[in-house]
Amino acid sequence: MLTGTTPRTFPPNADPIMVLLRDAAVPIRDRDPSIPRRLADVIDEALIDSPRIVTTTAESFRQALETAI
């Protein structure tokens, strides 16, 4: 929502499920460099899903956002 695009790049004719399973999220500042670094770090961490999910609850995400802004 902050960048107006999805967190992953979906090439034309690509299977969207395979993209989700195979490709990592694009760092948000690659999409919009004007996003503050601390906020970008929280968002990028929340989008990590491999090798392990880092942000596991809405509450931990909320706390991280409050700390970043």
PDB file of C-alpha atoms in Angstrom:
ATOM      1  CA  MET A   1       0.000   0.000   0.000  1.00  0.00           C
ATOM      2  CA  LEU A   2       2.861   2.389   0.669  1.00  0.00           C
ATOM      3  CA  THR A   3       4.373   1.931  -2.776  1.00  0.00           C
ATOM      4  CA  GLY A   4       1.311   1.274  -4.921  1.00  0.00           C
ATOM      5  CA  THR A   5       2.645  -2.111  -5.983  1.00  0.00           C
ATOM      6  CA  THR A   6       2.939  -5.639  -4.633  1.00  0.00           C
ATOM      7  CA  PRO A   7       5.845  -6.743  -2.406  1.00  0.00           C
ATOM      8  CA  ARG A   8       6.953  -9.245  -5.051  1.00  0.00           C
ATOM      9  CA  THR A   9       7.507  -8.874  -8.776  1.00  0.00           C
ATOM     10  CA  PHE A  10       5.054 -10.900 -10.845  1.00  0.00           C
ATOM     11  CA  PRO A  11       6.405 -11.268 -14.388  1.00  0.00           C
ATOM     12  CA  PRO A  12       3.846 -11.599 -17.196  1.00  0.00           C
ATOM     13  CA  ASN A  13       2.578 -15.168 -17.571  1.00  0.00           C
ATOM     14  CA  ALA A  14       4.279 -16.256 -14.337  1.00  0.00           C
ATOM     15  CA  ASP A  15       2.372 -18.523 -12.008  1.00  0.00           C
ATOM     16  CA  PRO A  16       1.617 -16.218  -9.048  1.00  0.00           C
ATOM     17  CA  ILE A  17       1.707 -19.098  -6.564  1.00  0.00           C
ATOM     18  CA  MET A  18       5.182 -20.074  -7.738  1.00  0.00           C
ATOM     19  CA  VAL A  19       6.335 -16.471  -7.427  1.00  0.00           C
ATOM     20  CA  LEU A  20       5.070 -16.389  -3.830  1.00  0.00           C
ATOM     21  CA  LEU A  21       6.772 -19.684  -3.002  1.00  0.00           C
ATOM     22  CA  ARG A  22      10.032 -19.038  -4.831  1.00  0.00           C
ATOM     23  CA  ASP A  23      10.809 -15.319  -4.770  1.00  0.00           C
ATOM     24  CA  ALA A  24      11.627 -13.094  -1.840  1.00  0.00           C
ATOM     25  CA  ALA A  25       9.881  -9.780  -1.365  1.00  0.00           C
ATOM     26  CA  VAL A  26      11.542  -6.791  -2.990  1.00  0.00           C
ATOM     27  CA  PRO A  27      12.955  -4.441  -0.353  1.00  0.00           C
ATOM     28  CA  ILE A  28      10.432  -1.641   0.025  1.00  0.00           C
ATOM     29  CA  ARG A  29      13.025   1.104  -0.496  1.00  0.00           C
ATOM     30  CA  ASP A  30      13.802  -0.436  -3.891  1.00  0.00           C
ATOM     31  CA  ARG A  31      10.194   0.410  -4.758  1.00  0.00           C
ATOM     32  CA  ASP A  32      10.165   3.829  -3.044  1.00  0.00           C
ATOM     33  CA  PRO A  33      13.423   5.239  -1.658  1.00  0.00           C
ATOM     34  CA  SER A  34      11.556   8.025   0.156  1.00  0.00           C
ATOM     35  CA  ILE A  35      10.225   5.590   2.793  1.00  0.00           C
ATOM     36  CA  PRO A  36      12.158   6.186   6.024  1.00  0.00           C
ATOM     37  CA  ARG A  37      14.847   3.566   6.687  1.00  0.00           C
ATOM     38  CA  ARG A  38      13.522   2.500  10.120  1.00  0.00           C
ATOM     39  CA  LEU A  39       9.999   1.993   8.770  1.00  0.00           C
ATOM     40  CA  ALA A  40      11.377   0.140   5.743  1.00  0.00           C
ATOM     41  CA  ASP A  41      13.339  -2.197   8.007  1.00  0.00           C
ATOM     42  CA  VAL A  42      10.181  -3.126   9.952  1.00  0.00           C
ATOM     43  CA  ILE A  43       8.190  -3.745   6.773  1.00  0.00           C
ATOM     44  CA  ASP A  44      10.968  -5.744   5.109  1.00  0.00           C
ATOM     45  CA  GLU A  45      11.341  -7.909   8.221  1.00  0.00           C
ATOM     46  CA  ALA A  46       7.590  -8.563   8.303  1.00  0.00           C
ATOM     47  CA  LEU A  47       7.749  -9.860   4.730  1.00  0.00           C
ATOM     48  CA  ILE A  48      10.467 -12.436   5.436  1.00  0.00           C
ATOM     49  CA  ASP A  49       9.009 -15.900   5.078  1.00  0.00           C
ATOM     50  CA  SER A  50      12.108 -17.982   4.460  1.00  0.00           C
ATOM     51  CA  PRO A  51      14.107 -19.546   6.055  1.00  0.00           C
ATOM     52  CA  ARG A  52      11.851 -18.632   8.986  1.00  0.00           C
ATOM     53  CA  ILE A  53       9.063 -16.159   9.556  1.00  0.00           C
ATOM     54  CA  VAL A  54      10.321 -13.322  11.744  1.00  0.00           C
ATOM     55  CA  THR A  55       7.133 -11.354  12.467  1.00  0.00           C
ATOM     56  CA  THR A  56       4.621 -13.857  13.793  1.00  0.00           C
ATOM     57  CA  THR A  57       1.893 -11.737  15.371  1.00  0.00           C
ATOM     58  CA  ALA A  58       0.037  -8.525  14.632  1.00  0.00           C
ATOM     59  CA  GLU A  59       0.992  -7.318  18.103  1.00  0.00           C
ATOM     60  CA  SER A  60       4.726  -7.724  17.466  1.00  0.00           C
ATOM     61  CA  PHE A  61       4.298  -5.925  14.125  1.00  0.00           C
ATOM     62  CA  ARG A  62       2.396  -3.089  15.829  1.00  0.00           C
ATOM     63  CA  GLN A  63       5.116  -2.719  18.446  1.00  0.00           C
ATOM     64  CA  ALA A  64       7.835  -2.681  15.797  1.00  0.00           C
ATOM     65  CA  LEU A  65       5.939  -0.018  13.821  1.00  0.00           C
ATOM     66  CA  GLU A  66       5.506   2.137  16.921  1.00  0.00           C
ATOM     67  CA  THR A  67       9.214   1.910  17.621  1.00  0.00           C
ATOM     68  CA  ALA A  68      10.076   2.831  14.030  1.00  0.00           C
ATOM     69  CA  ILE A  69       7.954   5.951  13.799  1.00  0.00           C
TER      70      ILE A  69
END
